[in-house]
DNA sequence: CGTGGGTTTGAAAAACGTCAACGTAAGTGG
DNA sequence: CCACTTACGTTGACGTTTTTCAAACCCACG
């Protein structure tokens, strides 16, 4: 039970697992699935929960794999990926601390998940968590709320991809990032955990267009870029006006 | 209770409502929210359900309106719409018989809904349906399943919008339509209920690009178009190859 | 039979992607 | 500790695709 899991993909490192779950004392429940549970219920969860960690670039699971585990992110950033048959890539979402991971498409993962930064996860085997769902309706209700919010967010993203220009998309993206804490560094700047290629696959553009648009924003004095990853938004209102086509 | 509701938007016709719900004898429960209910529970639902009908082009509700009612579609086709500030339009989804309608974004509708064909709906006031959800966990579980499937579908669509070419998008769209029955007419042809503009707003393209791509498919012998709305897919495998970039 | 909205088609322009070269920051091994 | 390497990012020139603008067309409707 405490040993590493089997390999998933070709050349994949084994999962580093540590049995140390102390759900009852967890300080990161806010807004997550386990937020609604009593102490007893948290102990039950604890009984089958495992901590897993991943290094940047590691794959947590692949699209189409049998769905064996659900996860909660307690630390780090993850990208959700879908590929077309010829290798073109789309990033569905970036996930952060507190996000729930493991969308069920007929018993299989609906997307691949990869760590962008060092990541720490609570891992729940599917049978046990589903059994707990069945016994704990409020937990199911919580997941329904989470999925409702995800649907709303995805529909905004569909609208953006269908109808916004590259400038508008990047402005929208940066402002959304700025709303997340955990990325903020000191002076109101944000530290982008993802590469330009990640951003381009998220926004449906090329890496060059992303780069050019960053440069344009910078030249126009809307923002400041330091060492490529750190962005200071200087003119939030103007950026907002671009994002919302006002 | 049996009278018409108040107007919603400017110049909106009043809602035509008929009290005749007989959930217990309903023949269209398959795959819907009410599929899981017992006879007694169906009677409870019946108690606050109303039938509503809409003509083509009528708006059922607007994005941002207070969410007062949920709906089940029993007949017809609906488009879900989001607008940008300057009027650019995106169609999030087309909904058909059996689909559940009324995504909750903080107490407001997350999108506008408009009838494309004559539409018949079961209408459930929010307080009553939510009370029933609270008492009937399996109903909540059913909705969770429905939303899970919607999320999976939306993620495929995000991938398509981000990375597929116009040809690939239209091929994907047509093959998806062909899978729905209710649109099939006799000889394996499909009857498109939506306009070219609807399709372009769904696929994130212009109406001209849609039209040209239709013409190209037709010239290549992949399909046949009759009277603009009726499409016969002649070479499903080739269209599949285009859609899946094989 | 005429009218008009939706659709198709064509030509021109713009936007974005592609290709290629160059820069830059971080990491590695001597 | 520094030069070398490498991966990532930026910039420029160019080509293609898609949009835009405009006109013609066609079917459905009155």
Coordinates of C-alpha atoms (C1' of nucleotides) in Angstrom, one line a residue:
Chain A
X1 CA 0.0 0.0 0.0
X2 CA 2.8 2.4 0.8
X3 CA 4.9 1.3 -2.2
X4 CA 5.2 3.1 -5.5
X5 CA 2.6 2.5 -8.2
X6 CA 3.4 0.8 -11.5
X7 CA 4.5 2.8 -14.5
X8 CA 1.9 4.4 -16.7
X9 CA 3.5 5.6 -19.8
X10 CA 6.7 4.8 -21.7
X11 CA 9.8 5.9 -19.8
X12 CA 7.6 7.3 -17.0
X13 CA 9.2 7.6 -13.5
X14 CA 7.5 5.8 -10.7
X15 CA 5.0 7.7 -8.6
X16 CA 6.5 9.0 -5.4
X17 CA 4.0 8.3 -2.7
X18 CA 4.1 9.1 0.9
X19 CA 1.5 7.9 3.4
X20 CA 1.1 10.9 5.8
X21 CA -2.5 12.1 5.1
X22 CA -3.8 14.1 8.0
X23 CA -7.0 15.4 6.5
X24 CA -8.4 16.4 9.8
X25 CA -5.6 18.9 10.3
X26 CA -5.4 20.1 6.7
X27 CA -5.3 23.9 6.3
X28 CA -6.1 23.9 2.6
X29 CA -9.6 22.7 2.5
X30 CA -11.2 26.0 1.6
X31 CA -13.2 25.9 -1.6
X32 CA -12.3 22.2 -2.2
X33 CA -14.3 19.0 -2.3
X34 CA -13.4 18.1 1.3
X35 CA -14.5 21.5 2.6
X36 CA -18.0 20.2 3.5
X37 CA -16.9 17.1 5.5
X38 CA -17.2 16.5 9.3
X39 CA -14.2 15.3 11.3
X40 CA -15.3 11.7 11.0
X41 CA -15.8 11.9 7.3
X42 CA -12.4 13.5 7.0
X43 CA -10.9 10.5 8.8
X44 CA -12.6 8.2 6.4
X45 CA -11.1 10.1 3.5
X46 CA -7.8 10.1 5.2
X47 CA -8.0 6.3 5.3
X48 CA -7.6 5.9 1.6
X49 CA -5.9 9.2 0.7
X50 CA -2.2 9.3 -0.4
X51 CA 0.1 12.2 -1.0
X52 CA 1.8 12.2 -4.4
X53 CA 4.4 14.6 -5.7
X54 CA 5.5 15.3 -9.3
X55 CA 8.4 17.2 -10.9
X56 CA 7.9 19.8 -13.6
X57 CA 7.2 18.1 -16.9
X58 CA 6.0 14.8 -15.4
X59 CA 2.8 13.4 -16.6
X60 CA 0.2 12.6 -13.8
X61 CA -2.0 10.6 -16.2
X62 CA -2.8 10.3 -19.9
X63 CA -6.0 11.0 -21.7
X64 CA -7.7 7.6 -22.3
X65 CA -6.1 5.9 -19.4
X66 CA -8.5 4.0 -17.1
X67 CA -9.6 6.4 -14.4
X68 CA -8.0 4.9 -11.3
X69 CA -7.5 7.9 -9.1
X70 CA -9.0 11.3 -8.4
X71 CA -6.7 14.1 -7.1
X72 CA -6.8 17.4 -5.2
X73 CA -4.0 19.8 -5.8
X74 CA -2.4 21.2 -2.6
X75 CA 0.6 22.8 -4.3
X76 CA 1.8 23.7 -7.7
X77 CA 0.4 24.2 -11.2
X78 CA -0.8 21.6 -13.7
X79 CA -1.8 21.8 -17.3
X80 CA -4.6 19.8 -18.8
X81 CA -3.9 18.7 -22.4
X82 CA -5.7 17.2 -25.4
X83 CA -4.0 16.2 -28.6
X84 CA -5.3 15.9 -32.1
X85 CA -4.3 12.8 -34.1
X86 CA -1.4 14.5 -35.8
X87 CA 0.0 15.9 -32.6
X88 CA -1.4 19.4 -32.5
X89 CA -1.9 20.3 -28.9
X90 CA -4.5 22.3 -27.0
X91 CA -4.4 23.2 -23.3
X92 CA -7.8 23.0 -21.8
X93 CA -7.0 24.6 -18.5
X94 CA -4.3 25.4 -15.9
X95 CA -5.1 24.0 -12.5
X96 CA -3.9 25.4 -9.2
X97 CA -4.0 24.8 -5.4
X98 CA -7.4 23.7 -4.4
X99 CA -8.5 22.4 -7.8
X100 CA -10.0 18.9 -8.2
X101 CA -8.5 16.7 -10.9
X102 CA -9.8 13.7 -12.8
X103 CA -12.8 14.2 -15.2
X104 CA -14.5 11.0 -15.9
X105 CA -15.2 10.2 -19.6
X106 CA -16.8 6.8 -19.5
X107 CA -14.3 5.4 -17.0
X108 CA -11.3 7.0 -18.6
X109 CA -9.5 10.3 -18.1
X110 CA -10.9 13.0 -20.4
X111 CA -7.5 14.7 -20.8
X112 CA -3.8 14.3 -19.9
X113 CA -2.5 16.1 -16.9
X114 CA 1.1 17.3 -16.6
X115 CA 3.0 19.1 -13.8
X116 CA 4.3 22.6 -14.8
X117 CA 5.9 23.4 -11.4
X118 CA 6.7 21.0 -8.6
X119 CA 3.3 19.6 -7.6
X120 CA 1.8 18.1 -4.5
X121 CA -1.4 16.2 -4.7
X122 CA -3.9 14.3 -2.5
X123 CA -4.7 11.1 -4.4
X124 CA -7.9 9.2 -3.9
X125 CA -8.5 5.8 -5.5
X126 CA -11.6 5.9 -7.5
X127 CA -13.6 3.0 -5.9
X128 CA -13.2 4.3 -2.4
X129 CA -14.0 7.9 -3.3
X130 CA -17.0 6.9 -5.3
X131 CA -18.2 4.8 -2.4
X132 CA -17.9 7.8 -0.2
X133 CA -19.8 9.9 -2.7
X134 CA -22.6 7.4 -2.6
X135 CA -22.7 7.7 1.2
X136 CA -22.2 11.4 1.4
X137 CA -24.7 13.3 -0.8
X138 CA -23.3 16.7 0.3
X139 CA -20.0 15.7 -1.2
X140 CA -21.7 15.0 -4.5
X141 CA -23.4 18.3 -4.2
X142 CA -20.1 20.0 -3.7
X143 CA -18.7 18.4 -6.8
X144 CA -21.8 19.5 -8.7
X145 CA -21.1 23.1 -7.6
X146 CA -17.4 22.7 -8.7
X147 CA -18.5 21.3 -12.1
X148 CA -21.1 24.0 -12.6
X149 CA -18.4 26.7 -12.1
X150 CA -16.1 24.8 -14.5
X151 CA -18.9 24.7 -17.1
X152 CA -19.5 28.5 -16.8
X153 CA -15.7 29.1 -17.1
X154 CA -15.4 26.8 -20.1
X155 CA -18.3 28.6 -21.8
X156 CA -16.6 31.9 -21.4
X157 CA -13.5 30.4 -22.9
X158 CA -15.4 29.0 -25.8
X159 CA -16.7 32.5 -26.5
X160 CA -13.2 33.9 -26.3
X161 CA -11.7 31.3 -28.6
X162 CA -14.5 31.7 -31.1
X163 CA -14.6 35.5 -31.2
X164 CA -11.7 37.3 -29.6
X165 CA -8.6 38.6 -31.4
X166 CA -5.1 37.6 -30.2
X167 CA -4.7 40.9 -28.3
X168 CA -8.0 40.4 -26.6
X169 CA -7.2 36.8 -25.8
X170 CA -3.9 37.5 -24.2
X171 CA -5.2 40.5 -22.3
X172 CA -8.1 38.3 -20.9
X173 CA -5.6 35.6 -20.0
X174 CA -3.3 37.9 -18.1
X175 CA -6.1 39.5 -16.2
X176 CA -7.5 36.1 -15.2
X177 CA -4.0 35.1 -14.0
X178 CA -3.7 38.3 -12.0
X179 CA -6.9 37.4 -10.1
X180 CA -5.3 34.2 -8.8
X181 CA -3.2 34.6 -5.8
X182 CA -0.3 32.2 -5.5
X183 CA 1.1 33.7 -8.6
X184 CA 1.4 37.2 -7.3
X185 CA 4.9 38.3 -6.3
X186 CA 5.4 41.2 -4.1
X187 CA 4.7 44.4 -6.0
X188 CA 1.5 43.3 -7.7
X189 CA 3.5 41.5 -10.5
X190 CA 2.6 38.0 -11.6
X191 CA 5.0 35.1 -12.1
X192 CA 3.9 33.1 -15.1
X193 CA 4.5 29.4 -14.4
X194 CA 3.8 28.4 -17.9
X195 CA 5.9 28.7 -21.1
X196 CA 5.0 30.8 -24.1
X197 CA 4.1 27.6 -25.9
X198 CA 1.7 26.7 -23.1
X199 CA 0.0 30.0 -23.5
X200 CA -0.3 29.7 -27.2
X201 CA -1.8 26.2 -26.9
X202 CA -4.2 27.6 -24.3
X203 CA -5.3 30.5 -26.5
X204 CA -5.3 28.8 -29.9
X205 CA -2.5 30.9 -31.3
X206 CA 1.2 30.4 -32.2
X207 CA 4.1 31.0 -29.9
X208 CA 5.2 33.9 -32.2
X209 CA 1.9 35.6 -32.0
X210 CA 2.0 35.4 -28.2
X211 CA 5.5 36.8 -28.2
X212 CA 4.7 39.6 -30.5
X213 CA 1.6 40.5 -28.6
X214 CA 3.6 40.6 -25.3
X215 CA 6.1 42.9 -27.0
X216 CA 3.3 45.1 -28.3
X217 CA 1.7 45.5 -24.9
X218 CA 5.1 46.2 -23.4
X219 CA 5.8 48.9 -26.0
X220 CA 2.4 50.5 -25.4
X221 CA 3.3 50.7 -21.7
X222 CA 0.5 48.4 -20.7
X223 CA 2.8 46.0 -18.9
X224 CA 6.5 45.3 -18.1
X225 CA 8.2 42.0 -18.6
X226 CA 11.2 40.9 -16.5
X227 CA 13.1 37.8 -17.3
X228 CA 10.3 36.6 -19.5
X229 CA 8.3 35.0 -16.7
X230 CA 7.5 38.0 -14.5
X231 CA 4.9 40.4 -15.7
X232 CA 3.9 43.7 -14.1
X233 CA 0.6 45.0 -15.3
X234 CA 1.0 48.8 -15.4
X235 CA -2.3 49.9 -17.0
X236 CA -4.9 47.4 -15.7
X237 CA -7.8 49.5 -16.9
X238 CA -6.5 49.8 -20.5
X239 CA -5.8 46.1 -20.5
X240 CA -9.3 45.4 -19.2
X241 CA -10.7 47.6 -22.0
X242 CA -8.8 45.5 -24.6
X243 CA -9.9 42.2 -23.0
X244 CA -13.6 43.2 -22.9
X245 CA -13.6 45.0 -26.2
X246 CA -14.9 48.2 -24.6
Chain B
X1 CA -50.5 30.0 -11.5
X2 CA -51.8 29.1 -14.9
X3 CA -51.5 32.6 -16.3
X4 CA -48.7 33.9 -18.5
X5 CA -45.5 35.1 -17.0
X6 CA -44.4 38.7 -17.1
X7 CA -42.2 39.9 -20.0
X8 CA -38.5 39.5 -19.8
X9 CA -36.9 41.5 -22.5
X10 CA -37.9 44.5 -24.6
X11 CA -40.7 43.6 -27.0
X12 CA -40.7 40.0 -25.8
X13 CA -43.9 38.1 -26.3
X14 CA -45.5 36.6 -23.2
X15 CA -44.7 33.1 -22.3
X16 CA -47.4 30.7 -23.5
X17 CA -47.9 28.3 -20.7
X18 CA -50.2 25.3 -20.4
X19 CA -50.8 23.3 -17.3
X20 CA -51.0 19.8 -18.5
X21 CA -47.9 18.1 -17.1
X22 CA -48.3 14.4 -16.8
X23 CA -44.8 13.4 -15.8
X24 CA -45.9 10.0 -14.7
X25 CA -47.0 9.1 -18.3
X26 CA -44.2 10.9 -20.0
X27 CA -42.6 8.9 -22.8
X28 CA -39.5 11.1 -23.1
X29 CA -37.7 10.6 -19.9
X30 CA -34.9 8.5 -21.3
X31 CA -31.5 10.1 -20.6
X32 CA -33.0 13.1 -18.8
X33 CA -33.0 14.4 -15.3
X34 CA -36.3 12.8 -14.4
X35 CA -35.3 9.4 -15.7
X36 CA -34.2 8.3 -12.2
X37 CA -37.5 9.2 -10.4
X38 CA -40.1 7.0 -8.8
X39 CA -43.8 7.4 -9.6
X40 CA -44.3 9.4 -6.4
X41 CA -41.4 11.6 -7.1
X42 CA -42.6 12.2 -10.7
X43 CA -45.9 13.3 -9.2
X44 CA -44.1 15.8 -7.0
X45 CA -42.3 17.1 -10.0
X46 CA -45.6 17.3 -11.9
X47 CA -47.0 19.4 -9.1
X48 CA -44.8 22.4 -10.0
X49 CA -44.0 21.6 -13.7
X50 CA -45.4 23.7 -16.5
X51 CA -45.3 23.2 -20.2
X52 CA -44.0 26.2 -22.2
X53 CA -43.7 26.6 -26.0
X54 CA -41.7 29.0 -28.1
X55 CA -41.6 30.0 -31.7
X56 CA -38.5 30.1 -33.8
X57 CA -36.4 33.1 -32.9
X58 CA -38.0 33.7 -29.6
X59 CA -35.7 34.2 -26.6
X60 CA -36.4 31.8 -23.6
X61 CA -34.1 33.8 -21.3
X62 CA -31.2 36.2 -21.4
X63 CA -27.7 35.8 -20.0
X64 CA -27.5 37.6 -16.7
X65 CA -31.3 37.4 -16.0
X66 CA -32.0 36.0 -12.5
X67 CA -32.3 32.3 -12.8
X68 CA -36.0 31.7 -12.1
X69 CA -36.7 28.5 -14.0
X70 CA -35.0 25.4 -15.2
X71 CA -36.1 23.6 -18.3
X72 CA -36.2 20.2 -20.0
X73 CA -36.5 20.2 -23.8
X74 CA -39.2 17.8 -25.1
X75 CA -39.3 19.1 -28.6
X76 CA -37.3 21.3 -30.9
X77 CA -33.8 22.9 -31.1
X78 CA -32.4 25.7 -29.0
X79 CA -29.2 27.7 -29.3
X80 CA -27.2 28.9 -26.4
X81 CA -25.6 32.3 -26.9
X82 CA -23.0 34.5 -25.4
X83 CA -22.2 38.0 -26.7
X84 CA -19.1 40.2 -26.3
X85 CA -19.5 43.8 -25.3
X86 CA -19.4 45.0 -28.9
X87 CA -22.0 42.5 -30.1
X88 CA -19.9 39.7 -31.5
X89 CA -21.7 36.5 -30.9
X90 CA -20.7 33.0 -30.0
X91 CA -23.0 30.0 -29.9
X92 CA -22.0 27.7 -27.0
X93 CA -24.1 24.8 -27.9
X94 CA -27.2 23.5 -29.7
X95 CA -29.7 21.8 -27.4
X96 CA -32.2 19.1 -28.5
X97 CA -34.9 16.9 -27.1
X98 CA -33.9 15.6 -23.7
X99 CA -31.4 18.3 -22.9
X100 CA -31.5 20.1 -19.6
X101 CA -31.4 23.9 -19.7
X102 CA -30.5 26.6 -17.2
X103 CA -26.8 26.7 -16.1
X104 CA -26.5 28.6 -12.8
X105 CA -23.8 31.3 -12.7
X106 CA -24.2 32.8 -9.2
X107 CA -28.0 32.9 -9.4
X108 CA -28.1 34.1 -13.0
X109 CA -28.3 32.4 -16.3
X110 CA -24.9 31.8 -17.8
X111 CA -26.0 32.3 -21.3
X112 CA -29.0 33.4 -23.4
X113 CA -31.3 30.7 -24.9
X114 CA -33.2 31.1 -28.1
X115 CA -35.6 28.8 -30.0
X116 CA -34.4 27.8 -33.5
X117 CA -37.4 25.6 -34.3
X118 CA -40.8 25.5 -32.6
X119 CA -39.8 24.4 -29.1
X120 CA -41.7 22.6 -26.3
X121 CA -40.3 22.7 -22.8
X122 CA -41.0 21.4 -19.3
X123 CA -40.5 24.4 -17.0
X124 CA -39.5 24.0 -13.4
X125 CA -39.4 27.0 -11.0
X126 CA -36.0 27.1 -9.4
X127 CA -37.0 27.1 -5.7
X128 CA -39.2 24.0 -6.0
X129 CA -36.7 22.1 -8.2
X130 CA -33.8 22.9 -5.8
X131 CA -35.9 21.8 -2.9
X132 CA -36.5 18.5 -4.7
X133 CA -32.8 18.2 -5.4
X134 CA -32.1 18.6 -1.7
X135 CA -34.5 15.8 -0.9
X136 CA -33.6 13.5 -3.8
X137 CA -29.8 12.9 -3.9
X138 CA -30.1 10.6 -6.9
X139 CA -31.5 13.5 -8.9
X140 CA -28.4 15.5 -8.0
X141 CA -26.3 12.6 -9.0
X142 CA -28.0 12.5 -12.3
X143 CA -27.4 16.2 -12.9
X144 CA -23.7 15.6 -11.9
X145 CA -23.6 12.9 -14.6
X146 CA -25.1 15.3 -17.2
X147 CA -22.7 18.1 -16.3
X148 CA -19.8 15.7 -16.4
X149 CA -20.7 14.7 -20.0
X150 CA -21.2 18.4 -20.9
X151 CA -17.7 19.2 -19.5
X152 CA -16.2 16.4 -21.6
X153 CA -18.0 17.7 -24.7
X154 CA -17.0 21.3 -24.1
X155 CA -13.4 20.3 -23.7
X156 CA -13.4 18.6 -27.0
X157 CA -14.9 21.7 -28.5
X158 CA -12.2 23.9 -26.9
X159 CA -9.6 21.7 -28.5
X160 CA -11.4 22.0 -31.9
X161 CA -11.7 25.8 -31.7
X162 CA -8.1 26.1 -30.6
X163 CA -6.5 23.9 -33.1
X164 CA -8.7 22.7 -36.0
X165 CA -8.9 24.3 -39.4
X166 CA -12.2 25.5 -40.9
X167 CA -12.5 22.3 -43.0
X168 CA -11.8 20.2 -40.0
X169 CA -14.3 22.1 -37.8
X170 CA -17.1 21.9 -40.3
X171 CA -16.5 18.2 -40.9
X172 CA -16.5 17.6 -37.2
X173 CA -19.7 19.6 -36.8
X174 CA -21.6 17.7 -39.5
X175 CA -20.6 14.3 -38.3
X176 CA -21.7 15.2 -34.8
X177 CA -25.0 16.3 -36.1
X178 CA -25.4 13.1 -38.1
X179 CA -25.1 11.2 -34.9
X180 CA -28.2 12.8 -33.4
X181 CA -31.4 11.4 -34.5
X182 CA -34.3 13.8 -34.7
X183 CA -32.4 15.5 -37.5
X184 CA -32.2 12.5 -39.7
X185 CA -34.6 12.6 -42.7
X186 CA -35.4 9.4 -44.5
X187 CA -32.4 8.5 -46.7
X188 CA -29.6 9.1 -44.1
X189 CA -29.6 12.8 -44.9
X190 CA -29.6 15.4 -42.1
X191 CA -31.8 18.5 -41.9
X192 CA -29.9 21.4 -40.5
X193 CA -32.2 23.4 -38.2
X194 CA -29.7 26.2 -37.8
X195 CA -28.6 28.9 -40.3
X196 CA -25.2 29.4 -41.8
X197 CA -24.7 32.3 -39.4
X198 CA -25.5 30.0 -36.4
X199 CA -22.9 27.5 -37.7
X200 CA -20.3 30.2 -38.1
X201 CA -20.9 31.5 -34.6
X202 CA -20.6 28.0 -33.3
X203 CA -17.4 27.2 -35.1
X204 CA -15.7 30.6 -34.6
X205 CA -15.6 31.4 -38.3
X206 CA -17.4 33.8 -40.7
X207 CA -20.5 32.9 -42.6
X208 CA -18.6 33.2 -45.9
X209 CA -16.0 30.7 -44.8
X210 CA -18.8 28.2 -43.8
X211 CA -20.4 28.7 -47.2
X212 CA -17.2 28.2 -49.1
X213 CA -16.3 25.1 -47.1
X214 CA -19.8 23.6 -47.8
X215 CA -19.3 24.3 -51.5
X216 CA -15.8 22.8 -51.4
X217 CA -17.1 19.6 -49.7
X218 CA -19.9 19.4 -52.3
X219 CA -17.5 19.9 -55.2
X220 CA -15.3 17.1 -53.8
X221 CA -18.2 14.8 -53.7
X222 CA -18.1 14.4 -49.9
X223 CA -21.7 15.6 -49.5
X224 CA -24.8 16.9 -51.3
X225 CA -26.7 20.0 -50.4
X226 CA -30.4 20.3 -51.2
X227 CA -32.2 23.6 -50.6
X228 CA -29.4 24.7 -48.3
X229 CA -30.8 23.0 -45.2
X230 CA -30.7 19.4 -46.2
X231 CA -27.3 17.7 -46.3
X232 CA -26.5 14.2 -47.6
X233 CA -23.2 12.8 -46.4
X234 CA -21.9 10.8 -49.3
X235 CA -18.4 9.9 -48.2
X236 CA -18.6 9.6 -44.4
X237 CA -15.2 8.0 -44.1
X238 CA -13.4 10.7 -46.0
X239 CA -15.3 13.3 -44.0
X240 CA -14.2 11.5 -40.8
X241 CA -10.6 11.6 -42.0
X242 CA -10.8 15.3 -42.4
X243 CA -12.5 15.8 -39.0
X244 CA -10.0 13.7 -37.2
X245 CA -6.9 14.9 -39.2
X246 CA -6.1 11.3 -40.1
Chain C
dC1 C1' -45.1 37.1 -59.6
dG2 C1' -42.4 40.2 -56.9
dT3 C1' -39.8 40.9 -52.7
dG4 C1' -36.4 40.1 -49.3
dG5 C1' -33.6 37.6 -46.1
dG6 C1' -30.4 34.3 -46.2
dT7 C1' -26.7 32.4 -48.9
dT8 C1' -23.2 32.0 -52.4
dT9 C1' -19.4 33.7 -55.0
dG10 C1' -15.6 36.9 -56.2
dA11 C1' -11.9 40.1 -55.5
dA12 C1' -9.0 42.6 -52.3
dA13 C1' -7.1 43.3 -47.8
dA14 C1' -5.7 42.1 -43.4
dA15 C1' -4.4 39.0 -40.0
dC16 C1' -2.1 35.4 -38.5
dG17 C1' 1.1 31.6 -39.3
dT18 C1' 5.5 29.8 -41.2
dC19 C1' 10.2 29.9 -41.8
dA20 C1' 14.5 31.4 -40.4
dA21 C1' 17.8 33.9 -37.9
dC22 C1' 19.1 35.9 -33.7
dG23 C1' 19.1 36.8 -28.5
dT24 C1' 19.0 35.6 -23.9
dA25 C1' 18.9 33.2 -19.7
dA26 C1' 19.9 29.2 -17.3
dG27 C1' 22.5 25.1 -16.8
dT28 C1' 26.7 22.1 -17.4
dG29 C1' 31.1 20.5 -17.2
dG30 C1' 35.9 21.6 -17.6
Chain D
dC1 C1' 34.2 30.2 -11.9
dC2 C1' 33.7 30.7 -16.6
dA3 C1' 33.0 29.2 -21.4
dC4 C1' 30.1 26.3 -23.7
dT5 C1' 25.7 24.3 -24.6
dT6 C1' 21.0 24.2 -25.0
dA7 C1' 16.3 25.4 -24.5
dC8 C1' 13.3 29.0 -24.8
dG9 C1' 12.0 33.4 -26.5
dT10 C1' 12.1 37.3 -29.8
dT11 C1' 12.2 39.5 -34.1
dG12 C1' 11.9 40.0 -39.1
dA13 C1' 10.5 38.8 -43.8
dC14 C1' 7.3 36.4 -46.3
dG15 C1' 3.3 33.4 -47.6
dT16 C1' -1.1 31.6 -46.8
dT17 C1' -5.4 31.6 -44.9
dT18 C1' -9.3 33.8 -43.6
dT19 C1' -11.8 37.9 -43.2
dT20 C1' -13.8 41.9 -45.3
dC21 C1' -16.3 44.1 -48.7
dA22 C1' -19.3 43.9 -52.4
dA23 C1' -22.3 41.9 -55.7
dA24 C1' -25.2 38.3 -57.5
dC25 C1' -28.1 34.6 -56.5
dC26 C1' -31.8 31.7 -54.9
dC27 C1' -35.4 30.0 -52.6
dA28 C1' -39.4 30.9 -49.5
dC29 C1' -42.8 34.0 -48.6
dG30 C1' -46.4 37.0 -49.3

